[in-house]
Coordinates of C-alpha atoms in Angstrom, one line a residue:
M5 CA 0.0 0.0 0.0
K6 CA 2.8 2.4 0.8
L7 CA 4.4 1.7 -2.6
F8 CA 1.1 2.4 -4.3
L9 CA 0.7 5.7 -2.5
G10 CA 4.2 6.6 -3.4
I11 CA 3.5 5.9 -7.1
V12 CA 0.4 8.1 -7.0
S13 CA 2.3 10.9 -5.3
V14 CA 4.9 10.8 -8.0
L15 CA 2.3 10.8 -10.7
V16 CA 0.5 13.8 -9.2
T17 CA 3.8 15.7 -9.0
A18 CA 5.0 14.7 -12.5
I19 CA 1.8 14.9 -14.5
S20 CA -0.5 17.5 -12.9
G21 CA 0.3 20.7 -14.7
R22 CA -2.1 22.9 -12.6
R23 CA -2.9 23.7 -9.0
Q24 CA -5.8 21.6 -7.8
Q25 CA -8.9 23.6 -6.8
P26 CA -12.0 22.4 -5.0
F27 CA -14.5 20.8 -7.2
G28 CA -17.9 22.3 -7.5
P29 CA -21.1 20.3 -7.8
N30 CA -20.6 20.1 -11.6
G31 CA -16.8 19.8 -11.6
D32 CA -14.1 22.4 -11.6
G33 CA -14.7 23.9 -15.0
R34 CA -12.4 21.6 -17.0
A35 CA -14.0 19.9 -19.9
N36 CA -15.3 16.3 -19.7
I37 CA -14.0 13.9 -22.4
V38 CA -16.0 11.1 -24.0
V39 CA -14.3 8.7 -26.4
I40 CA -16.3 6.4 -28.6
L41 CA -13.9 3.8 -30.0
T42 CA -15.1 1.3 -32.6
D43 CA -13.3 -1.8 -33.8
D44 CA -11.9 -2.1 -37.3
Q45 CA -14.0 0.7 -38.8
D46 CA -13.0 1.8 -42.3
L47 CA -12.8 5.3 -43.7
H48 CA -12.1 4.5 -47.3
M49 CA -15.1 2.3 -47.9
D50 CA -17.4 5.1 -46.7
S51 CA -18.8 3.4 -43.5
V52 CA -19.2 6.9 -41.9
D53 CA -21.6 7.9 -44.6
Y54 CA -24.0 5.2 -43.4
M55 CA -24.2 6.7 -39.9
P56 CA -26.7 9.6 -40.0
L57 CA -26.9 10.0 -36.2
L58 CA -23.1 10.4 -36.0
K59 CA -23.3 13.0 -38.7
K60 CA -26.2 14.8 -36.9
H61 CA -24.7 14.9 -33.4
V62 CA -20.9 14.9 -34.0
I63 CA -19.8 15.6 -37.6
D64 CA -22.1 18.5 -38.1
H65 CA -20.9 20.1 -34.8
G66 CA -17.2 19.4 -35.0
T67 CA -14.0 18.7 -37.0
F68 CA -13.4 15.6 -39.2
Y69 CA -9.7 15.0 -39.3
K70 CA -9.2 13.4 -42.8
H71 CA -5.5 12.6 -42.3
H72 CA -5.7 10.6 -39.0
Y73 CA -3.7 7.4 -38.9
C74 CA -3.1 4.4 -36.7
S75 CA 0.6 3.4 -36.6
T76 CA 0.0 -0.4 -36.3
A77 CA -3.1 -1.7 -38.1
I78 CA -4.3 -4.3 -35.6
C79 CA -6.4 -4.1 -32.5
C80 CA -4.3 -4.6 -29.4
P81 CA -1.1 -2.9 -30.4
S82 CA -3.1 0.1 -31.7
R83 CA -5.1 0.3 -28.5
V84 CA -2.0 0.1 -26.3
T85 CA -0.5 2.9 -28.4
L86 CA -3.7 5.0 -27.9
W87 CA -3.7 4.5 -24.1
T88 CA 0.0 5.0 -23.6
G89 CA 0.9 7.5 -26.2
R90 CA 3.8 5.3 -27.4
N91 CA 4.5 3.6 -30.7
A92 CA 4.4 -0.1 -30.7
H93 CA 8.2 -0.3 -31.0
N94 CA 8.3 1.5 -27.6
T95 CA 5.5 -0.6 -26.0
N96 CA 6.7 -3.9 -27.5
V97 CA 3.1 -5.0 -27.6
T98 CA 2.9 -6.0 -31.2
D99 CA 0.3 -8.7 -31.5
V100 CA -3.1 -9.7 -30.2
F101 CA -1.8 -13.0 -28.8
P102 CA 1.0 -13.7 -26.3
P103 CA 3.9 -13.9 -26.3
Y104 CA 4.2 -10.7 -28.4
G105 CA 0.9 -9.1 -27.5
G106 CA -2.4 -9.1 -25.7
Y107 CA -3.3 -8.0 -22.2
P108 CA -0.7 -10.2 -20.5
K109 CA 2.1 -8.6 -22.6
F110 CA 0.7 -5.1 -21.6
V111 CA 1.0 -6.1 -18.0
V112 CA 4.5 -7.6 -18.3
Q113 CA 5.7 -4.4 -20.0
G114 CA 4.7 -2.4 -16.9
F115 CA 1.9 -0.3 -18.5
N116 CA -0.8 -1.3 -16.1
K117 CA 1.1 1.0 -13.7
N118 CA 1.8 3.7 -16.2
W119 CA -0.9 4.7 -18.6
L120 CA -3.6 7.3 -19.4
P121 CA -6.3 6.5 -16.8
L122 CA -3.8 6.8 -14.0
W123 CA -2.4 10.0 -15.4
L124 CA -5.9 11.5 -15.7
Q125 CA -6.8 10.4 -12.1
A126 CA -3.7 12.1 -10.9
A127 CA -4.9 15.2 -12.7
G128 CA -8.2 15.1 -10.8
Y129 CA -10.4 13.3 -13.3
S130 CA -12.9 10.5 -12.7
T131 CA -12.3 7.8 -15.3
Y132 CA -14.7 5.2 -16.8
Y133 CA -14.5 2.5 -19.4
T134 CA -16.9 0.0 -20.9
G135 CA -16.4 -2.4 -23.8
K136 CA -13.4 -4.0 -25.4
L137 CA -10.1 -3.0 -23.8
F138 CA -7.4 -5.4 -25.1
N139 CA -7.3 -8.8 -26.7
A140 CA -6.4 -11.8 -24.4
H141 CA -8.2 -9.9 -21.5
T142 CA -10.3 -12.9 -20.5
I143 CA -12.8 -14.4 -18.1
E144 CA -9.8 -16.2 -16.5
N145 CA -7.3 -13.3 -16.1
W146 CA -9.6 -10.4 -15.6
N147 CA -8.3 -9.8 -12.0
S148 CA -4.7 -10.9 -12.4
P149 CA -4.2 -8.0 -12.3
H150 CA -7.4 -6.0 -12.8
P151 CA -6.8 -3.0 -15.2
S152 CA -5.8 -0.1 -13.1
G153 CA -6.8 3.5 -13.1
W154 CA -10.6 3.3 -13.7
T155 CA -13.0 4.8 -11.2
S156 CA -15.6 2.4 -12.6
S157 CA -15.4 -0.1 -15.4
D158 CA -17.4 -2.8 -17.2
F159 CA -15.1 -4.7 -19.6
L160 CA -16.0 -7.0 -22.5
L161 CA -13.9 -10.2 -22.0
D162 CA -12.4 -12.9 -24.2
P163 CA -13.2 -15.5 -25.4
H164 CA -16.6 -13.9 -26.0
T165 CA -15.5 -10.4 -26.9
Y166 CA -16.4 -10.8 -30.6
Q167 CA -19.6 -12.9 -30.1
Y168 CA -22.3 -10.4 -30.8
L169 CA -25.0 -12.6 -29.1
N170 CA -22.9 -14.0 -26.3
A171 CA -21.0 -11.2 -24.6
S172 CA -19.4 -11.5 -21.2
F173 CA -18.9 -8.3 -19.2
Q174 CA -17.0 -7.7 -16.0
R175 CA -18.0 -4.9 -13.7
N176 CA -15.5 -3.3 -11.4
Q177 CA -14.2 -6.1 -9.1
H178 CA -17.2 -8.4 -9.6
P179 CA -16.9 -11.7 -11.5
P180 CA -17.8 -11.8 -15.2
V181 CA -21.4 -12.1 -16.2
S182 CA -22.7 -13.7 -19.4
H183 CA -25.2 -11.9 -21.6
E184 CA -26.0 -14.8 -23.9
G185 CA -28.8 -14.1 -26.3
Q186 CA -28.6 -10.3 -25.9
Y187 CA -27.1 -8.0 -28.5
S188 CA -23.7 -6.9 -27.4
T189 CA -23.8 -3.3 -28.6
D190 CA -27.2 -2.8 -26.9
V191 CA -25.9 -4.2 -23.6
L192 CA -22.9 -1.9 -23.9
A193 CA -25.1 1.1 -24.6
E194 CA -26.9 0.7 -21.3
K195 CA -23.7 0.2 -19.4
A196 CA -22.3 3.4 -21.1
Y197 CA -25.3 5.4 -20.0
G198 CA -24.9 4.2 -16.4
L199 CA -21.2 5.1 -16.3
L200 CA -22.0 8.5 -17.9
E201 CA -24.5 9.1 -15.0
E202 CA -21.8 8.1 -12.5
G203 CA -19.5 10.7 -14.2
V204 CA -22.1 13.4 -14.0
Q205 CA -22.6 12.6 -10.3
S206 CA -18.9 12.4 -9.4
G207 CA -18.5 16.1 -8.9
K208 CA -15.3 16.0 -11.0
P209 CA -14.5 16.4 -14.6
F210 CA -14.7 12.9 -16.1
F211 CA -13.2 10.8 -18.9
L212 CA -15.4 8.1 -20.4
T213 CA -14.5 5.5 -23.1
V214 CA -17.2 3.5 -24.8
A215 CA -15.7 0.7 -26.9
P216 CA -18.2 -1.4 -28.9
V217 CA -16.8 -4.3 -31.0
A218 CA -18.7 -3.3 -34.1
P219 CA -18.0 -3.6 -37.0
H220 CA -15.3 -6.3 -36.2
S221 CA -16.0 -9.8 -37.5
N222 CA -17.9 -12.2 -35.3
V223 CA -15.6 -14.7 -33.8
D224 CA -16.9 -18.0 -32.2
P225 CA -15.0 -17.9 -29.8
F226 CA -11.8 -15.9 -29.8
P227 CA -8.8 -18.2 -29.0
V228 CA -7.1 -17.4 -25.7
T229 CA -4.8 -20.4 -25.1
G230 CA -2.1 -22.2 -26.9
T231 CA 0.5 -20.9 -29.3
P232 CA -0.2 -18.2 -32.0
E233 CA -0.1 -21.1 -34.5
D234 CA -2.8 -22.9 -32.6
A235 CA -4.9 -19.8 -32.4
L236 CA -4.7 -19.2 -36.1
K237 CA -5.9 -22.7 -36.8
G238 CA -8.7 -22.4 -34.2
I239 CA -10.0 -19.0 -35.1
H240 CA -13.3 -18.8 -36.9
M241 CA -14.3 -15.4 -38.2
T242 CA -17.5 -14.6 -39.9
A243 CA -19.3 -11.4 -40.9
P244 CA -20.4 -9.3 -38.0
I245 CA -24.0 -9.7 -36.7
S246 CA -26.3 -6.8 -36.6
A247 CA -29.2 -6.2 -34.3
E248 CA -32.4 -7.8 -35.6
R249 CA -33.9 -4.4 -36.3
H250 CA -31.1 -3.5 -38.7
K251 CA -30.8 -6.6 -40.8
H252 CA -33.0 -5.3 -43.6
L253 CA -30.9 -2.2 -44.2
F254 CA -28.8 -1.3 -47.2
P255 CA -29.8 -4.3 -49.5
D256 CA -28.0 -2.8 -52.5
A257 CA -24.8 -1.7 -50.7
K258 CA -21.5 -3.0 -52.2
V259 CA -17.9 -2.4 -51.6
P260 CA -17.0 0.8 -53.5
R261 CA -15.5 -0.1 -56.9
R262 CA -12.4 2.1 -56.9
S263 CA -9.1 1.8 -58.8
N264 CA -7.6 -0.8 -56.4
F265 CA -10.7 -3.0 -56.2
N266 CA -9.6 -6.5 -57.3
P267 CA -7.1 -5.0 -59.8
E268 CA -6.2 -6.7 -63.0
K269 CA -2.5 -6.7 -62.1
P270 CA -1.1 -7.8 -58.7
G271 CA 0.7 -5.2 -56.6
G272 CA 2.3 -4.7 -53.2
A273 CA 5.2 -6.6 -51.8
S274 CA 6.0 -9.9 -50.0
W275 CA 3.0 -12.3 -50.0
I276 CA 0.5 -9.6 -51.3
K277 CA 2.1 -9.5 -54.8
R278 CA 1.4 -13.2 -55.2
L279 CA -2.4 -13.0 -54.6
A280 CA -4.7 -14.3 -57.4
K281 CA -7.5 -12.2 -58.7
L282 CA -10.7 -12.6 -56.7
T283 CA -13.5 -14.7 -58.2
D284 CA -17.0 -13.6 -58.7
E285 CA -18.1 -15.9 -55.9
V286 CA -15.6 -14.3 -53.5
I287 CA -16.6 -10.8 -54.6
E288 CA -20.3 -11.5 -53.9
Y289 CA -19.4 -12.9 -50.5
N290 CA -17.3 -9.8 -49.7
D291 CA -20.1 -7.5 -50.7
D292 CA -22.4 -9.4 -48.2
F293 CA -19.6 -9.1 -45.6
Y294 CA -19.4 -5.3 -46.3
R295 CA -23.2 -4.9 -45.9
A296 CA -23.1 -6.8 -42.6
R297 CA -20.5 -4.3 -41.3
L298 CA -22.7 -1.3 -42.2
Q299 CA -25.7 -3.0 -40.5
A300 CA -23.7 -3.7 -37.3
L301 CA -22.7 0.0 -37.1
Q302 CA -26.3 1.1 -36.9
A303 CA -26.5 0.2 -33.2
V304 CA -23.3 2.2 -32.6
D305 CA -24.9 5.1 -34.4
E306 CA -27.9 4.9 -32.0
L307 CA -25.4 4.7 -29.1
V308 CA -23.8 8.0 -30.3
E309 CA -27.2 9.6 -30.2
G310 CA -27.9 8.2 -26.7
V311 CA -24.7 9.5 -25.3
V312 CA -25.1 13.0 -26.8
T313 CA -28.7 13.2 -25.7
R314 CA -27.8 12.3 -22.1
L315 CA -24.9 14.9 -22.1
K316 CA -27.4 17.5 -23.3
D317 CA -30.0 16.5 -20.7
A318 CA -27.4 16.7 -18.0
G319 CA -26.5 20.3 -19.1
I320 CA -22.9 19.5 -19.8
L321 CA -22.8 18.9 -23.6
H322 CA -21.3 22.4 -24.1
N323 CA -18.4 21.5 -21.8
T324 CA -17.6 18.0 -23.1
Y325 CA -15.3 16.9 -25.9
I326 CA -16.5 13.9 -27.9
F327 CA -13.9 11.9 -29.8
Y328 CA -15.2 9.4 -32.3
T329 CA -12.5 7.1 -33.7
T330 CA -11.4 3.4 -34.2
D331 CA -8.3 1.3 -33.6
N332 CA -7.5 0.5 -37.2
G333 CA -9.0 0.6 -40.7
Y334 CA -10.1 -2.3 -42.9
H335 CA -9.9 -3.6 -46.4
I336 CA -12.3 -5.7 -48.5
S337 CA -11.3 -6.7 -52.0
Q338 CA -8.8 -3.9 -52.4
H339 CA -5.5 -5.2 -53.8
R340 CA -7.2 -8.7 -54.2
L341 CA -7.4 -9.0 -50.4
N342 CA -10.1 -10.8 -48.6
P343 CA -11.6 -8.9 -45.6
G344 CA -9.1 -7.9 -43.0
K345 CA -6.5 -5.4 -41.8
E346 CA -2.7 -5.5 -40.9
C347 CA -1.5 -4.0 -44.2
G348 CA 0.1 -0.6 -44.7
F349 CA -2.3 0.4 -47.4
E350 CA -4.4 3.5 -46.9
E351 CA -7.6 1.5 -46.2
D352 CA -5.9 -0.1 -43.2
I353 CA -4.1 2.9 -41.6
N354 CA -6.1 6.0 -42.5
I355 CA -9.0 6.0 -40.0
P356 CA -11.9 8.2 -38.8
L357 CA -11.3 10.8 -36.2
I358 CA -14.1 13.2 -35.5
V359 CA -14.1 15.7 -32.6
R360 CA -16.9 17.8 -31.2
G361 CA -16.3 20.1 -28.2
P362 CA -15.6 23.5 -26.7
G363 CA -14.0 25.7 -29.4
V364 CA -13.8 23.0 -32.0
P365 CA -14.8 24.5 -35.4
I366 CA -17.2 22.8 -37.8
G367 CA -15.6 21.4 -40.9
E368 CA -12.7 19.2 -42.1
S369 CA -9.0 19.4 -41.4
Q370 CA -6.2 18.0 -43.5
V371 CA -3.5 18.3 -40.8
V372 CA -1.7 15.0 -40.1
T373 CA -2.6 13.3 -36.8
A374 CA -2.1 9.8 -35.3
Q375 CA -3.1 7.5 -32.5
T376 CA 0.0 8.5 -30.6
D377 CA -1.4 12.1 -30.5
L378 CA -4.6 11.2 -28.6
A379 CA -3.1 10.6 -25.1
P380 CA -1.3 14.0 -25.2
T381 CA -4.5 15.6 -26.4
F382 CA -6.5 14.2 -23.5
L383 CA -3.8 15.3 -21.0
K384 CA -3.7 18.8 -22.5
I385 CA -7.5 19.1 -22.1
A386 CA -7.2 17.9 -18.5
G387 CA -4.6 20.6 -17.8
A388 CA -1.9 18.0 -17.2
K389 CA 1.6 17.9 -18.5
W390 CA 1.8 16.3 -22.0
G391 CA 5.2 17.1 -23.5
W392 CA 7.3 14.6 -21.5
D393 CA 9.7 12.0 -22.9
G394 CA 7.4 9.0 -22.5
L395 CA 5.0 10.3 -25.1
D396 CA 5.6 9.8 -28.9
G397 CA 2.9 12.2 -30.1
S398 CA 1.7 15.8 -29.8
P399 CA -1.8 17.2 -29.1
V400 CA -4.3 17.3 -31.9
P401 CA -5.1 20.9 -32.7
L402 CA -8.7 21.5 -31.5
N403 CA -9.5 25.2 -32.2
E404 CA -9.3 27.5 -35.1
K405 CA -6.0 29.1 -34.0
E406 CA -4.3 25.8 -33.4
L407 CA -5.6 24.4 -36.7
E408 CA -4.3 27.4 -38.6
N409 CA -0.9 27.2 -36.9
A410 CA -0.8 23.5 -37.6
K411 CA -0.9 24.1 -41.3
K412 CA 2.5 25.8 -41.0
E413 CA 4.1 24.1 -38.0
R414 CA 2.7 20.6 -37.5
Q415 CA 4.6 17.5 -38.5
E416 CA 3.7 15.9 -41.8
H417 CA 4.6 12.3 -41.2
V418 CA 3.2 9.2 -39.5
N419 CA 5.3 6.2 -38.4
V420 CA 3.8 2.9 -39.6
E421 CA 4.9 -0.5 -38.5
F422 CA 3.8 -4.1 -38.2
W423 CA 5.1 -7.5 -37.2
G424 CA 3.8 -11.0 -37.9
R425 CA 1.1 -12.3 -40.2
S426 CA -2.0 -11.1 -42.0
I427 CA -5.1 -13.1 -41.4
P428 CA -8.1 -13.3 -43.8
E429 CA -11.5 -12.9 -42.2
G430 CA -14.6 -14.6 -43.4
K431 CA -14.9 -18.1 -45.0
H432 CA -12.3 -17.6 -47.8
R433 CA -8.5 -17.9 -47.3
F434 CA -5.9 -16.3 -49.5
S435 CA -5.6 -17.7 -53.0
L436 CA -2.2 -17.4 -54.6
D437 CA -1.3 -17.0 -58.2
D438 CA 0.1 -20.6 -58.3
G439 CA -3.2 -22.1 -57.2
K440 CA -2.3 -22.6 -53.6
I441 CA -4.7 -21.7 -50.7
V442 CA -3.0 -20.3 -47.6
D443 CA -4.4 -19.6 -44.1
Y444 CA -2.5 -16.4 -43.6
G445 CA -0.1 -14.0 -45.2
P446 CA 3.5 -14.7 -43.9
N447 CA 6.4 -12.3 -43.6
N448 CA 4.0 -9.4 -43.0
T449 CA 6.6 -7.4 -41.0
Y450 CA 7.4 -3.9 -42.3
K451 CA 8.4 -0.4 -41.4
A452 CA 6.9 2.5 -43.2
L453 CA 6.3 6.2 -43.5
R454 CA 3.2 8.1 -44.5
V455 CA 4.2 11.7 -45.5
V456 CA 1.5 14.3 -46.4
G457 CA 2.6 17.8 -47.3
P458 CA 1.0 20.8 -49.0
N459 CA 1.7 19.4 -52.5
Y460 CA 2.7 15.8 -52.0
S461 CA 1.4 12.6 -50.5
L462 CA 3.7 9.6 -50.2
Y463 CA 3.9 6.1 -48.7
Y464 CA 7.3 4.5 -48.3
S465 CA 7.9 1.0 -46.8
V466 CA 10.6 -1.5 -46.2
W467 CA 9.6 -5.1 -45.7
C468 CA 11.4 -7.7 -43.6
T469 CA 12.0 -9.4 -47.0
N470 CA 13.9 -6.2 -47.8
E471 CA 11.5 -5.3 -50.6
H472 CA 10.5 -1.7 -50.9
E473 CA 7.4 0.2 -51.8
L474 CA 7.0 3.9 -52.8
Y475 CA 3.6 5.3 -53.8
D476 CA 2.7 8.8 -54.9
L477 CA -0.9 9.0 -53.6
T478 CA -1.4 12.4 -55.3
T479 CA -1.4 10.7 -58.7
D480 CA -2.0 7.1 -57.5
P481 CA -4.5 7.1 -54.6
G482 CA -5.1 3.4 -55.0
Q483 CA -1.4 2.6 -54.4
L484 CA -1.2 0.5 -57.5
N485 CA 2.0 1.8 -59.1
N486 CA 5.2 1.2 -57.0
I487 CA 7.6 3.8 -58.2
Y488 CA 10.5 2.4 -56.2
S489 CA 13.1 1.8 -58.9
T490 CA 14.8 -1.7 -58.8
S491 CA 16.6 -1.4 -62.0
P492 CA 19.1 1.2 -63.4
S493 CA 17.6 0.7 -66.8
E494 CA 14.2 2.0 -65.7
S495 CA 13.3 5.5 -66.8
E496 CA 13.8 8.0 -64.0
I497 CA 10.6 9.3 -62.4
T498 CA 10.6 12.8 -61.0
F499 CA 8.9 14.1 -57.9
L500 CA 8.5 17.8 -57.2
G501 CA 11.1 18.3 -60.0
V502 CA 13.6 16.0 -58.3
P503 CA 14.5 12.5 -59.5
V504 CA 13.1 9.7 -57.3
S505 CA 16.7 8.5 -56.9
K506 CA 17.3 11.7 -54.9
L507 CA 14.0 11.4 -53.0
L508 CA 14.6 7.9 -51.8
P509 CA 17.7 8.5 -49.5
R510 CA 15.8 11.3 -47.8
L511 CA 12.8 9.1 -47.1
D512 CA 15.0 6.2 -46.0
A513 CA 17.0 8.5 -43.6
L514 CA 13.7 9.8 -42.2
L515 CA 12.4 6.2 -41.7
M516 CA 15.7 5.3 -40.0
V517 CA 14.7 7.8 -37.3
T518 CA 11.0 7.0 -37.0
K519 CA 11.3 3.2 -36.9
S520 CA 13.1 3.5 -33.6
C521 CA 12.2 7.0 -32.4
K522 CA 11.3 7.8 -28.8
G523 CA 9.5 10.9 -27.4
R524 CA 10.4 14.2 -29.1
T525 CA 12.2 12.5 -32.0
C526 CA 9.0 10.8 -33.1
V527 CA 7.4 14.2 -33.4
Q528 CA 10.4 16.0 -34.8
P529 CA 12.4 13.4 -36.6
W530 CA 14.1 15.8 -39.0
S531 CA 15.7 17.4 -36.0
V532 CA 17.8 14.3 -35.5
I533 CA 19.1 14.4 -39.1
H534 CA 19.4 18.2 -39.2
P535 CA 19.9 19.3 -35.6
V536 CA 20.4 23.0 -36.4
G537 CA 16.6 23.0 -37.1
N538 CA 16.6 24.4 -40.6
V539 CA 14.9 21.3 -42.1
K540 CA 11.4 20.4 -40.8
T541 CA 9.8 18.9 -43.8
L542 CA 10.5 16.6 -46.7
Q543 CA 10.4 19.5 -49.1
G544 CA 13.0 21.3 -47.0
A545 CA 15.3 18.2 -47.1
L546 CA 15.0 18.1 -50.9
N547 CA 17.1 21.3 -51.1
K548 CA 19.9 20.5 -53.5
R549 CA 22.5 21.7 -50.9
Y550 CA 21.9 18.4 -49.2
D551 CA 22.3 16.2 -52.3
N552 CA 25.9 15.2 -51.5
F553 CA 25.1 14.4 -47.9
Y554 CA 22.2 12.1 -48.7
A555 CA 24.1 10.5 -51.6
S556 CA 26.9 9.6 -49.2
V557 CA 24.7 7.8 -46.7
S558 CA 25.7 4.2 -46.7
A559 CA 23.4 2.6 -44.0
S560 CA 19.7 2.1 -45.0
V561 CA 16.7 0.7 -43.4
S562 CA 16.7 -3.1 -43.7
F563 CA 15.9 -6.3 -41.8
E564 CA 18.1 -9.2 -40.8
K565 CA 15.2 -11.6 -40.8
C566 CA 11.4 -11.7 -40.6
E567 CA 10.1 -12.0 -37.0
L568 CA 6.6 -12.4 -35.5
G569 CA 7.4 -9.6 -33.0
Y570 CA 9.7 -6.7 -32.2
I571 CA 13.1 -8.3 -31.8
I572 CA 15.7 -5.5 -32.2
E573 CA 18.5 -7.8 -33.3
S574 CA 16.5 -8.6 -36.4
E575 CA 15.6 -4.9 -37.1
G576 CA 18.7 -4.0 -39.0
P577 CA 20.7 -0.7 -38.6
Q578 CA 19.5 1.6 -35.8
E579 CA 21.6 4.7 -36.0
A580 CA 20.4 7.8 -37.8
V581 CA 22.6 9.9 -40.0
V582 CA 23.3 13.5 -39.0
F583 CA 24.1 16.5 -41.2
R584 CA 26.6 18.9 -39.5
E585 CA 26.6 22.5 -40.6
G586 CA 30.2 23.6 -41.1
L587 CA 32.8 24.2 -43.8
S588 CA 31.5 21.4 -45.8
D589 CA 27.8 20.8 -46.6
D590 CA 28.2 17.1 -46.8
W591 CA 29.9 16.2 -43.6
L592 CA 28.4 13.0 -42.3
A593 CA 28.3 11.4 -38.8
N594 CA 26.4 8.6 -37.3
G595 CA 24.3 9.4 -34.2
G596 CA 22.1 7.5 -31.9
L597 CA 18.6 8.6 -31.0

């Protein structure tokens, strides 16, 4: 107990950025925060367009951040990043299963004693959570240990997390309770309303997260024991199940037929470039799967209205931030892929973020934001310190002044990374071009960058197979034309008037920083390469005075081998290159992060 009190004391001293004042009956004036976190919701297949109540209550009253990204496109690693403010290479929670991921890995890494709910409590907030927290958080390990930092909680638990009609919830310190036969999102909604009422009555500003599993696949049940290989064999994913009242909706809805929908030519790298074209039978199934996802989101849409209505009735809607987002994106039929995530394509990493709240303008924003930015954002709203070394992001700009400044000053990059395999969801496996059927995509480990500037939009990746991808999304939004040159005989492509051969070493040097960055260097990676501070963007780095410097860089991003998790010995070179201002403009030195 003395140790626990000591930890709390340290947290209050280190994190609280304001002098505590007595709470009034309706809090101390600081804003409440409500997060609605869906599971596997796409942006690029237009799922948000099928949610009229989200539009009515949040989109039409707030800002839609069109360039918001997850850094790791799978549930548990992305959620750990969200709640710790750290990239997956800094949490080392990189999978949904042990030994590389899941709730047990989160605990072993020490984050149950050092994460957002504890920081917010130290800043004087009441904290509440209901729904899915992490994978491998089960009816067996729910109290060993219990997730810390929540004033009150009601968690969905494996192996029933993804069973829409057989959910198990676990309230505070009470044993799990089965809700067999009830619709999971409806059960969750009632629990959310109860926790919201607790927050209103707490006399403090509050933080509430509501995390439905929709539109994730239905899984009967989710494997929680054995090796990852056993889990892959035992996992049975089908289309999500909607509430009965929504099953008739959208009878004509189909996956949008855009340029990368089941393309004529294969693309990508590693196992993806070997995929066979989808058959008509598979496409029809995938359209049905897509329609089921839209139907499953309708109960979430109703939940959004229920939350907003209760905030309004309590007289606190004007002083509450509502964040609507998801853990990762999703693809169906793009790049010949069956339903799933885990890839670096835009469908998987570019995700919804919509914010309504005090001072938030109405409209869309093109500034670049990421899941690592959300914890610092919540801390800033709470009046707590947010710019400390353990955080890999920076606050999302929330008012007109901040958004305007962000156009000129905010970072333009996102770190993207993944380890392990890619799993197809639904009844169809991956079909390869040689006729083989495989249960998963192997060697799905990669490091990547997403860079979005005023007049450029790029994706650059290095796979554990040491294959490379470079896509110019300004001219190729479907990411079909890999412009990474592999042959000297290929005609030189130019970018912003610069040959791609000069662009690539700049991108690679930047990726060398972001793939292992920590804290400030994740937000300002160019400051590692150009410590004087005169280069802050890719366009700045393309200045011809740096041509000799970048041409002289010998170390590049590469892997020693493909791994299922983050094993640094297999991650290749780690040291960034540094440009030193001086007598020579191309003096090179290696420097650590």
